[in-house]
Coordinates of C-alpha atoms and ligand atoms in Angstrom, one line a residue:
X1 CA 36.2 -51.8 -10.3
X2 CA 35.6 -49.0 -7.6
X3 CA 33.0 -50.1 -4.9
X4 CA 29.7 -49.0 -5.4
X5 CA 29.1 -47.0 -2.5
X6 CA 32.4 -45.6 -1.7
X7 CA 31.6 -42.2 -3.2
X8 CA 28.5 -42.0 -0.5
X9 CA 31.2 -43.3 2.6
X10 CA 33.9 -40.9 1.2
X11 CA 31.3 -37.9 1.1
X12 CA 29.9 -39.1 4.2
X13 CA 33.1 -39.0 6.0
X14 CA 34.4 -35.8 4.8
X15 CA 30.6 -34.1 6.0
X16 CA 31.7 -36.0 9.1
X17 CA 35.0 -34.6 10.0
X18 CA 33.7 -30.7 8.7
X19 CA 30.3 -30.1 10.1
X20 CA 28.8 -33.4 12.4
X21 CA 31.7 -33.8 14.5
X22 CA 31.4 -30.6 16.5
X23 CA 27.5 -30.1 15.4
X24 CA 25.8 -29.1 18.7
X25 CA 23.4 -31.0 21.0
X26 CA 21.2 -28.3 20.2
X27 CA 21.5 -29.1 16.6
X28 CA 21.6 -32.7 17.0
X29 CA 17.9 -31.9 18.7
X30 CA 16.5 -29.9 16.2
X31 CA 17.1 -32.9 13.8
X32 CA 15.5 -35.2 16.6
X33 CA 12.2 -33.1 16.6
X34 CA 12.3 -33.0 13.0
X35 CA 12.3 -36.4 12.5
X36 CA 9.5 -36.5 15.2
X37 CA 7.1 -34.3 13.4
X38 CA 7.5 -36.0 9.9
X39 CA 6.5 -39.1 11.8
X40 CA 3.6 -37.5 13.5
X41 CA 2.6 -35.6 9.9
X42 CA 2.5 -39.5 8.4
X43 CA 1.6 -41.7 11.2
X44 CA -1.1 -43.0 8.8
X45 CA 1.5 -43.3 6.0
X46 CA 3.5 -45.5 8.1
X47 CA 1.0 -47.4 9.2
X48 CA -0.4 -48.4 5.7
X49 CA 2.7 -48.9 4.4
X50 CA 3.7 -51.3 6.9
X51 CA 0.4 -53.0 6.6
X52 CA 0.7 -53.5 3.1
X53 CA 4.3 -55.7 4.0
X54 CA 2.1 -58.2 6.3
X55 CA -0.6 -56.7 7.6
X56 CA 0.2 -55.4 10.7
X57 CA -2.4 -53.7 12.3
X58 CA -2.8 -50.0 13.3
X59 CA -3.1 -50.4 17.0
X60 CA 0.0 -53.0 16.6
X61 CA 1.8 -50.7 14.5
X62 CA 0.9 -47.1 17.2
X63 CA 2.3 -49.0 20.2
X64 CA 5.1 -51.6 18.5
X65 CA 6.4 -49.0 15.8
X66 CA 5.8 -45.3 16.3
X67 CA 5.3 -45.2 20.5
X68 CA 8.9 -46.3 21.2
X69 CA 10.6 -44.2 18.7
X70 CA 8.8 -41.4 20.2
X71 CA 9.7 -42.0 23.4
X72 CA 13.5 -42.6 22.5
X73 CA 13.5 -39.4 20.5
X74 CA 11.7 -37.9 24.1
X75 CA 14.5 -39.1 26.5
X76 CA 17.0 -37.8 23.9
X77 CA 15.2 -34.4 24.5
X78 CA 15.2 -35.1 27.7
X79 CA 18.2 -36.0 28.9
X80 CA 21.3 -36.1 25.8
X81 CA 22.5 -32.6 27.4
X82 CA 23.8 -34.6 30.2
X83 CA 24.5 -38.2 28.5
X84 CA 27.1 -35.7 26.6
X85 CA 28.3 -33.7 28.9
X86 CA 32.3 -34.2 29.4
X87 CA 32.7 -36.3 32.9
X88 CA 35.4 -35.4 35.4
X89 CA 36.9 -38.1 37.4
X90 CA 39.2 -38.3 40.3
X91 CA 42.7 -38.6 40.5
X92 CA 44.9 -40.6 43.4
X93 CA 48.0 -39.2 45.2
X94 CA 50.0 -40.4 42.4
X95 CA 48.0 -38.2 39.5
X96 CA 48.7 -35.1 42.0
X97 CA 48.9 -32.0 40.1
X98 CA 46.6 -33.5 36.9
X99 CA 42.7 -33.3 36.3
X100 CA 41.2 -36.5 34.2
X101 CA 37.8 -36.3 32.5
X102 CA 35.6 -38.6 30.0
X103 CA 34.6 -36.5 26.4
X104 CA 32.0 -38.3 24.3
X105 CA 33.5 -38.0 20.9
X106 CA 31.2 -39.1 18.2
X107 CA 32.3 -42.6 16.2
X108 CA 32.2 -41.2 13.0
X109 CA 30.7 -42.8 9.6
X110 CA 28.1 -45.7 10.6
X111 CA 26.5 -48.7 9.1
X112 CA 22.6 -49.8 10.1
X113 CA 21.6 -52.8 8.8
X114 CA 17.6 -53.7 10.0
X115 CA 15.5 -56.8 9.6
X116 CA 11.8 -56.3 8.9
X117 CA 9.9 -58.1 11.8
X118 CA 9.5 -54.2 13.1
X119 CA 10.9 -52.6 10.1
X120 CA 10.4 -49.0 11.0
X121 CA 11.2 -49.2 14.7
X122 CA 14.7 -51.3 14.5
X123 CA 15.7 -48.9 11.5
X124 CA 14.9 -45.7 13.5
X125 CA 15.7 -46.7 16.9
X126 CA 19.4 -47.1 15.7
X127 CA 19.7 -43.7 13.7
X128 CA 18.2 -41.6 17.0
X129 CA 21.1 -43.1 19.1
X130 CA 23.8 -42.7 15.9
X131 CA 22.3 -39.0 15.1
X132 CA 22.3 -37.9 19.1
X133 CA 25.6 -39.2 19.2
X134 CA 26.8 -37.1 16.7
X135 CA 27.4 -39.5 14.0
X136 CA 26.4 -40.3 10.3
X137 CA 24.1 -43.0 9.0
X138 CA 24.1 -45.3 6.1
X139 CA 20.8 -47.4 6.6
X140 CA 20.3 -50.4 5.0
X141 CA 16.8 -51.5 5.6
X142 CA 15.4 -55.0 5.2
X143 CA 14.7 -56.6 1.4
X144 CA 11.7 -57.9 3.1
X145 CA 9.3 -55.2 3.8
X146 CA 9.6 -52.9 0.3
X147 CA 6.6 -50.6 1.4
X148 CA 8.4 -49.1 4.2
X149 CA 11.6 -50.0 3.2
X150 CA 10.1 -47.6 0.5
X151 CA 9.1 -45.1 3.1
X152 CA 11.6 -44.7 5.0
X153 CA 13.7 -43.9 1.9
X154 CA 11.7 -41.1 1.5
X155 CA 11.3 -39.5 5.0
X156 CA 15.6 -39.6 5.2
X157 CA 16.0 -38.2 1.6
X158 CA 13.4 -35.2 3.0
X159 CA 14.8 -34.8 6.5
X160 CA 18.6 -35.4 5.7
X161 CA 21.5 -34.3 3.4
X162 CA 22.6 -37.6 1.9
X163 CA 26.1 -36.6 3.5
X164 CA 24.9 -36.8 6.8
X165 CA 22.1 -39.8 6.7
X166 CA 21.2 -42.1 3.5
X167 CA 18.9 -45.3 2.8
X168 CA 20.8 -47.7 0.7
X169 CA 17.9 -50.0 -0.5
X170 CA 19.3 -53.8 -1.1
X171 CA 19.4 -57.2 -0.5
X172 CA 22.0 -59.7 0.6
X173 CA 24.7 -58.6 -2.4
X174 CA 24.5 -54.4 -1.2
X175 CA 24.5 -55.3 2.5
X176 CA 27.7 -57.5 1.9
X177 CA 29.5 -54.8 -0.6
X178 CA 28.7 -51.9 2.5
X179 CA 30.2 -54.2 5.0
X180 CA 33.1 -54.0 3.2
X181 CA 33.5 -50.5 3.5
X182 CA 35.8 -49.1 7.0
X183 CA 33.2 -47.6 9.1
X184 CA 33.5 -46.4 12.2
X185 CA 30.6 -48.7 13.5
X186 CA 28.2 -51.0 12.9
X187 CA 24.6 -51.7 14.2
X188 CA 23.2 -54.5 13.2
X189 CA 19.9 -56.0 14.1
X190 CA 19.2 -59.8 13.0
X191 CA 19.6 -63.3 13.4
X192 CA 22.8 -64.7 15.1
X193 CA 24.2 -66.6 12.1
X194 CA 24.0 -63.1 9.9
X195 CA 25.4 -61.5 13.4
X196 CA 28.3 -63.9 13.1
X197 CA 28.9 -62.5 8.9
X198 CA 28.8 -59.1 10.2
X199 CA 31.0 -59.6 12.8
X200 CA 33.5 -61.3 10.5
X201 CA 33.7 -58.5 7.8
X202 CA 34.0 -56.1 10.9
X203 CA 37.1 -57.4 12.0
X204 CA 38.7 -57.0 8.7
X205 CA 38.5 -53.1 9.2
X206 CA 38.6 -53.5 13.0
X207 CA 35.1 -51.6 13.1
X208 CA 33.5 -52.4 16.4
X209 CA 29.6 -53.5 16.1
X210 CA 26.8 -53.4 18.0
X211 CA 24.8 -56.6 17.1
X212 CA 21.1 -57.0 18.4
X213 CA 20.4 -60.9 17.4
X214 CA 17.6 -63.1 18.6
X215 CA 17.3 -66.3 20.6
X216 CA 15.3 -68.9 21.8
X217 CA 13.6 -67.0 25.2
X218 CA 12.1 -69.7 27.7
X219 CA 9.6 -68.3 30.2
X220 CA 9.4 -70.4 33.1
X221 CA 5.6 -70.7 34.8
X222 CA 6.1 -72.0 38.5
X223 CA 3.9 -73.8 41.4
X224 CA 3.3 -70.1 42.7
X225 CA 2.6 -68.9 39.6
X226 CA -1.1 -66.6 39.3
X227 CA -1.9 -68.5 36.1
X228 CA -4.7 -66.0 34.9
X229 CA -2.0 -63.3 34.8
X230 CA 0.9 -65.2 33.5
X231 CA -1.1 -66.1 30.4
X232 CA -3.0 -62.8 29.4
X233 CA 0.8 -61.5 29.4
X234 CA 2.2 -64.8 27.8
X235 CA -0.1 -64.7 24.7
X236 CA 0.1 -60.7 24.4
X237 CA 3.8 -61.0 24.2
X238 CA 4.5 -64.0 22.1
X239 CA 1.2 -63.2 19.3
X240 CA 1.4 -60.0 19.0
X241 CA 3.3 -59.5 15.5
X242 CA 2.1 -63.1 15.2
X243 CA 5.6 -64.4 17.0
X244 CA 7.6 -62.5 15.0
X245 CA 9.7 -60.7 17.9
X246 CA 13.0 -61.1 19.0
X247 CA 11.8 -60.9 22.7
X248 CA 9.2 -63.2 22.4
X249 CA 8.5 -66.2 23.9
X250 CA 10.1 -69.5 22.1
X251 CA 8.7 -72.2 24.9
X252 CA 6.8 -72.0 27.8
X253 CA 8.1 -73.7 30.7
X254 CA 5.3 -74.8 33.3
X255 CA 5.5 -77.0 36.6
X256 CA 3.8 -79.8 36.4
X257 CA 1.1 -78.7 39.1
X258 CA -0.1 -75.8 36.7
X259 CA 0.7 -77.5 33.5
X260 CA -3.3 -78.3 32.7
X261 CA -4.6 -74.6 34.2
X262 CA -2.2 -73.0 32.4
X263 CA -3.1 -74.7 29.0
X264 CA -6.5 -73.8 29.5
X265 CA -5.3 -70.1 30.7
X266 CA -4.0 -69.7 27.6
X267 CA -6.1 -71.1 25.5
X268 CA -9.3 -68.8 27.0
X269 CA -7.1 -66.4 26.7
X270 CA -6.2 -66.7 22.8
X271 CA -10.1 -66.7 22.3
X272 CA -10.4 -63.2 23.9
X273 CA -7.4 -61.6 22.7
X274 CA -7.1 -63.1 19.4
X275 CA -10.0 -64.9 17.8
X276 CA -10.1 -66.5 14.7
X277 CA -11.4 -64.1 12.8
X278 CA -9.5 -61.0 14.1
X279 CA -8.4 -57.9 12.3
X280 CA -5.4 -57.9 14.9
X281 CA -3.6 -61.2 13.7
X282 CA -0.5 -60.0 11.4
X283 CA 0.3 -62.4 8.5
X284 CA 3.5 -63.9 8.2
X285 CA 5.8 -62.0 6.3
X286 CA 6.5 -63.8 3.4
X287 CA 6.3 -68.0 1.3
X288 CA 9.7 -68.2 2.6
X289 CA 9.1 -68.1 6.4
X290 CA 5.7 -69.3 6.0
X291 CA 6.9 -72.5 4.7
X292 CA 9.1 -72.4 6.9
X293 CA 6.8 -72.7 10.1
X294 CA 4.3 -74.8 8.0
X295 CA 7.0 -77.5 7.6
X296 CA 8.4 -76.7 11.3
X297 CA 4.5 -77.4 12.3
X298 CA 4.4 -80.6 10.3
X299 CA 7.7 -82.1 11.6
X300 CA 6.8 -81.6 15.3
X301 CA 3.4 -83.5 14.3
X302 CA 5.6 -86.4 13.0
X303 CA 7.6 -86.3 16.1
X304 CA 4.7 -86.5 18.3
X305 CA 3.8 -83.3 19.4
X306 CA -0.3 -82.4 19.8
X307 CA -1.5 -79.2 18.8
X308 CA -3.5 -78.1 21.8
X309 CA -4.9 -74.9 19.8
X310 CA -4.6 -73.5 16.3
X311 CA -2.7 -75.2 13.4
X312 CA -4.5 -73.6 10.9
X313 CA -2.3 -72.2 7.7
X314 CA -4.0 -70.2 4.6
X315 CA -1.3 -70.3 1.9
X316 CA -2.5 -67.4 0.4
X317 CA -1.9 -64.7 2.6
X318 CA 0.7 -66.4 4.9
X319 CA -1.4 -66.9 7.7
X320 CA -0.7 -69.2 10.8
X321 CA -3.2 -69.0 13.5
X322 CA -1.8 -68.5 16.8
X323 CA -0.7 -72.3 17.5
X324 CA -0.2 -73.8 21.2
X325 CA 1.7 -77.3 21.2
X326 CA 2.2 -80.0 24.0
X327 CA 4.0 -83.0 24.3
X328 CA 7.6 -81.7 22.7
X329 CA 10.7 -82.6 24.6
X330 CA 13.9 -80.7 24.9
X331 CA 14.9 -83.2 21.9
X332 CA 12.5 -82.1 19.6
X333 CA 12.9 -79.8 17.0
X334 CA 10.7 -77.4 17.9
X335 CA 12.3 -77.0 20.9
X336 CA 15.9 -76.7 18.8
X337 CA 14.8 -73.4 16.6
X338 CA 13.8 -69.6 17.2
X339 CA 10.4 -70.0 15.9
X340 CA 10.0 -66.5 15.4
X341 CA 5.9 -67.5 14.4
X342 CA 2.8 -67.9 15.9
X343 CA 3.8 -71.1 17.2
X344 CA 4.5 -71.7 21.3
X345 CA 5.4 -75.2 22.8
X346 CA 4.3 -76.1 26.5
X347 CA 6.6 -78.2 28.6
X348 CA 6.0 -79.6 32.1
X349 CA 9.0 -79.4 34.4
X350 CA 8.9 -80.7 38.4
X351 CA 11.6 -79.1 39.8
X352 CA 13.2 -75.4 39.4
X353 CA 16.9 -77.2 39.0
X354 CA 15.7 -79.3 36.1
X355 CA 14.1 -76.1 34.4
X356 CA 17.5 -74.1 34.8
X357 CA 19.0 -77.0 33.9
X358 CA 17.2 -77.2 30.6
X359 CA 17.4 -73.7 29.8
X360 CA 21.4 -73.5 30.3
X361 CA 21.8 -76.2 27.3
X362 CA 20.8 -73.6 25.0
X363 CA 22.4 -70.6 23.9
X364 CA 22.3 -67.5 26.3
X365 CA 18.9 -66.4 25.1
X366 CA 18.0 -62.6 24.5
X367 CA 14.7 -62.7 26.9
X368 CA 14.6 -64.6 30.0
X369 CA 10.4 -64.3 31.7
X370 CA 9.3 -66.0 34.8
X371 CA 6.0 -65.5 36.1
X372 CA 6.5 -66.6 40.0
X373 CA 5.4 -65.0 43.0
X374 CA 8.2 -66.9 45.3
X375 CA 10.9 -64.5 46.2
X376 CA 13.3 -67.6 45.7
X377 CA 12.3 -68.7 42.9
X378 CA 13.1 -65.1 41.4
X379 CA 16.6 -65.3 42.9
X380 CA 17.4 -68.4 42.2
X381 CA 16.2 -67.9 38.1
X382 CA 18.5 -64.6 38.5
X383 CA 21.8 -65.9 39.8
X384 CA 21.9 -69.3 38.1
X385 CA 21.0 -68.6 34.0
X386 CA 21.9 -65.8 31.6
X387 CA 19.8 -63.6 29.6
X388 CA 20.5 -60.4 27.7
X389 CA 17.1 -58.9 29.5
X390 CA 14.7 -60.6 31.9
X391 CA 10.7 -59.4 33.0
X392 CA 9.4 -61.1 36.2
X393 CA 5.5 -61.2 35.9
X394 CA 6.0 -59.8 32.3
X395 CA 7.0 -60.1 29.2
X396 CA 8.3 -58.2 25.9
X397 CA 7.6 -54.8 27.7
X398 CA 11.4 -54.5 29.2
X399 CA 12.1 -53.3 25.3
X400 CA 10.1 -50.1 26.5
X401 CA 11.4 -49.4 29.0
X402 CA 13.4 -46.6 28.5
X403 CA 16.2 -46.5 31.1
X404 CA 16.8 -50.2 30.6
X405 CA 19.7 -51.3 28.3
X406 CA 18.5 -53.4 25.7
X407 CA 20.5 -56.2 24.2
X408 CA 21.6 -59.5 24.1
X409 CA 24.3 -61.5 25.9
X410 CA 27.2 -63.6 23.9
X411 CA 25.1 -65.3 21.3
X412 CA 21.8 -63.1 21.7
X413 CA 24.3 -60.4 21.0
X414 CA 26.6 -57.8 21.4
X415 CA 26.3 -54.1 23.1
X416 CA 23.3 -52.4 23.9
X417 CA 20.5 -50.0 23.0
X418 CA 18.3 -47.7 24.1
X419 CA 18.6 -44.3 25.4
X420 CA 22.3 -43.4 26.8
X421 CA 23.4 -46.3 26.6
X422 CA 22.4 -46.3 22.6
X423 CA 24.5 -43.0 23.1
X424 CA 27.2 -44.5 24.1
X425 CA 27.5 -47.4 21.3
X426 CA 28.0 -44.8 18.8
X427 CA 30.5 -43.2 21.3
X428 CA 34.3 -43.0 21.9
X429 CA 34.6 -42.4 25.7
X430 CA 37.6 -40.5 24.7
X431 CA 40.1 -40.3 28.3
X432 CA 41.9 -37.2 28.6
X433 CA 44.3 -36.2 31.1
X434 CA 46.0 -32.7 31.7
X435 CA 49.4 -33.2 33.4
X436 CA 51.0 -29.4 34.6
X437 CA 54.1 -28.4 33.6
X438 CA 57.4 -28.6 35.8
X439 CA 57.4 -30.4 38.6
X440 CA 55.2 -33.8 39.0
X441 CA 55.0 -36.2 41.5
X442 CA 56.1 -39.0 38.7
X443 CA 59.3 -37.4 37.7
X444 CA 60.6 -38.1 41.2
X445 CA 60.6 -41.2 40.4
X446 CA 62.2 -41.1 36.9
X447 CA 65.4 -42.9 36.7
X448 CA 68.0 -43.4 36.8
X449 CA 67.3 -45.1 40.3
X450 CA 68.9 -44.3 43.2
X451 CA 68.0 -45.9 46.5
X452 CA 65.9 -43.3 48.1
X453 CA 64.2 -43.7 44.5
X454 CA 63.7 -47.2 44.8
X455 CA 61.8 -46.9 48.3
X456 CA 59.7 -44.6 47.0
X457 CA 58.6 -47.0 43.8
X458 CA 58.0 -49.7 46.1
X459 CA 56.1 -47.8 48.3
X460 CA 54.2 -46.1 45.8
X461 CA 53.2 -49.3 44.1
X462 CA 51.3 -50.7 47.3
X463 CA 50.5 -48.1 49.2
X464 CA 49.4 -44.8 47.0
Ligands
NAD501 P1 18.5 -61.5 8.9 O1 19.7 -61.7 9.8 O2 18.2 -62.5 7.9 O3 18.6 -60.1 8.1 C1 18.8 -58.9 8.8 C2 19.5 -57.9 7.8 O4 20.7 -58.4 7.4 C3 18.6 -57.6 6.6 O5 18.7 -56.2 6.3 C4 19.3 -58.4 5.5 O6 19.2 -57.9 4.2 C5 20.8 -58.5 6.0 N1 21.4 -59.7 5.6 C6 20.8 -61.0 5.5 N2 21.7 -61.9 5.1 C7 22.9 -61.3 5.0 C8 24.3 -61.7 4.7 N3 24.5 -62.9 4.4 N4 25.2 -60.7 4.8 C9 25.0 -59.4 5.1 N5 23.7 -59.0 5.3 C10 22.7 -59.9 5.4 O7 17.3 -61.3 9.9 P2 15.8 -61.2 9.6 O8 15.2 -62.4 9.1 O9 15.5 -59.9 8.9 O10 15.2 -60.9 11.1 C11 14.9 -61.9 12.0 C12 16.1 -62.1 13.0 O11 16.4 -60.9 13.6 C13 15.7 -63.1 14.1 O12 16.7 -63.9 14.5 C14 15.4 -62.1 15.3 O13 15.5 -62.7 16.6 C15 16.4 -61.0 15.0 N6 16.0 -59.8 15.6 C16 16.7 -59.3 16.7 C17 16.3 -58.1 17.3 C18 17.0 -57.5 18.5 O14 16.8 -56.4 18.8 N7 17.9 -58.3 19.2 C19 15.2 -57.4 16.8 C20 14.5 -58.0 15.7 C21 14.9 -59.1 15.1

């Protein structure tokens, strides 16, 4: 039986080779700000749709959905010109007589596959970078969020020739039949063990990926810590999306001097920010991870965790309140998982060295915060763990950041995003090199090798 979507990757790659390919930046721009006004045009569209999935709020959706793709599509205006510009580089006395450059050739044909914790912003983030690059896009948005799943459907089929960018709609079964298919790359944003599938039916085609996965991000709360700060930031980043964020923080780290302010920092701080009755608390997004963190909240009871704040769960709309927990150790199961909810575990450390310690048994996690004001205690968290991003004094923000790369490291994931160097995932930095004709410096050396010949090599190979 013919695969189901080869038709779309055959046309796709044909449109490819005949009209992206060599499609100007101006072009490539004019799509760009296209896609920009349709979202302005339906900024409330996108924001009921998305609310509908699991009632994210507006203000949420304005700065967590819409502001960073506008800001990605702005530095593309700003600054793909250059990004794409063909760079020259030198050439040592043995390249005498040649001129070497770097040309940003497009990939070709690529996959997108996004998850729906921010289901307009991971599937739009990609297709700016694929689209400035030069490429084509088959999306394939999450099963998880239908509404703007459904919308985003709807503001590709209007902005784009199918040839040059499609939504194929689909769960597991159609992400798994387009992974089979030879693209030219993937981008895939989820979890690490779906990271690892992608990564497997890659390889098969040789297809290189870009994979944005999660992790289990500690932020560490030292002695010099100022503890009103650290937790206004702390609870912004970890409960906004109710937890749901790749970037947010799993477990809290505190030293055992500013273990009981902090608790109470954060817990004053949950009543101002996010009350109990709040129109800003997002549900969770469906029975399947709500279960999920209702059982993960029950086990950590059993094993003798205290919830310090929250616990509630309404069944009926998938609701957790924002949760804090005490008295977890690193053997706990809590401490074992992404939570990816509204739930955030304290845990007292007394030294810097034990923290690190503890941190560098888990996987290298996408986020890394501390909240110090020691200028050793920022070096030393620097040089001895690994993180695919780290904020000092901050958290989640470094996402926004436009000039940052954004992306895991080893099990947090693969490549990275964000402005040029999005542009240069969906890139071949194509070396070329223009030899002259007649005489060069290597064909002195050509054999067969006489003596004079064999000086020169020897030279040539430690001094030139
Ligand atoms: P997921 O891995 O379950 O699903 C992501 C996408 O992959 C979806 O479109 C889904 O349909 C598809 N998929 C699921 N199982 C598949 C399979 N077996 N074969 C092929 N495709 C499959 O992730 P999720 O639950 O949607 O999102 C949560 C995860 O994503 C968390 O781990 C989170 O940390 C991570 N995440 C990472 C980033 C980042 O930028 N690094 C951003 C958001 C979310």
């Amino acid at each position: 039986m013919s695969h189901p979507f080869q038709q779309l990757f055959d046309e796709q790659h044909t449109h490819f080779h005949q009209k992206i390919k060599t499609s100007s930046i101006q072009k490539r721009l004019k799509k760009l700000k296209a896609l920009k006004t349709w979202i302005k045009q339906n900024e409330k569209e996108i924001c009921e749709e998305i609310y509908k999935d699991f009632g994210k709020g507006e203000e949420e959706v304005l700065l967590t959905e819409i502001k960073p793709i506008i800001d990605e599509i702005k530095q593309h205006t700003l600054h793909l010109s250059e990004w794409a510009e063909t760079k020259k580089v030198s050439s040592s006395v043995a390249f005498w007589g040649t001129r070497s450059y770097i040309q940003f050739e497009p990939k070709g044909v690529t996959l997108l596959i996004a998850p729906w914790n921010y289901p307009f912003n991971l599937c739009i983030g990609p297709l700016i970078s694929a689209i400035g690059a030069g490429c084509t896009a088959i999306i394939k948005p999450s099963e998880h969020t239908p509404n703007t799943s459904n919308l985003i459907d709807k503001m590709i089929s209007e902005l784009f020739d199918s040839r040059e960018v499609k939504v194929v709609q689909g769960d597991v079964a159609v992400s798994t039949e387009l992974l089979a298919l030879p693209f030219d790359h993937i981008f895939f944003t989820g979890s690490p063990a779906v990271g690892k599938l992608v990564m497997q039916a890659a390889a098969k085609n040789l297809t290189s990926v870009t994979l944005e996965l999660g992790g289990r991000n500690p932020a560490i709360v030292d002695e010099t810590a100022n503890i009103k700060d650290a937790a206004q930031k702390i609870v912004w980043g970890k409960f906004i999306n109710s937890g749901q964020t790749c970037i947010a923080p799993n477990y809290v780290l505190v030293h055992e001097t500013q273990s009981d302010p902090l608790k109470k920092a954060l817990i004053n701080q949950l009543n101002i920010q996010f009350p109990p009755v709040s129109e800003s608390l997002t549900n969770i997004v469906n029975s399947h991870h709500f279960n999920r963190l209702s059982h993960l909240l029950e086990v950590t009871i059993k094993e003798g965790g205290v919830i310090l704040h929250g616990g509630k769960t309404v069944k009926e709309n998938n609701f957790i309140s924002p949760t804090l927990i005490e008295g977890i150790s690193e053997n706990s199961t809590l401490f074992q998982e992404e939570i990816f909810g509204p739930i955030l575990p304290i845990i007292t450390y007394t030294s810097l060295d034990q923290a690190l310690t503890l941190i560098r048994t888990t996987e290298k996690p996408l986020a890394l915060y501390l909240f110090s004001q020691s200028k050793k205690n920022k070096r030393s968290v620097l040089s001895q763990s690994s993180a695919g991003t780290t904020a000092i004094n901050e958290t989640t923000i470094q996402f926004a950041q436009p000039h940052l790369p954004f992306g895991g490291v080893n099990h947090s994931g693969i490549g990275k995003a964000h402005g040029n160097f999005g542009f240069l995932e969906f890139s071949n930095q194509r070396s070329v090199l223009h030899q002259r004709v007649g005489l060069t410096t290597l064909k002195t050396i050509f054999p067969p090798y006489s003596n004079l010949k064999r000086k020169l090599i020897r030279f040539i190979t430690f001094w030139v």
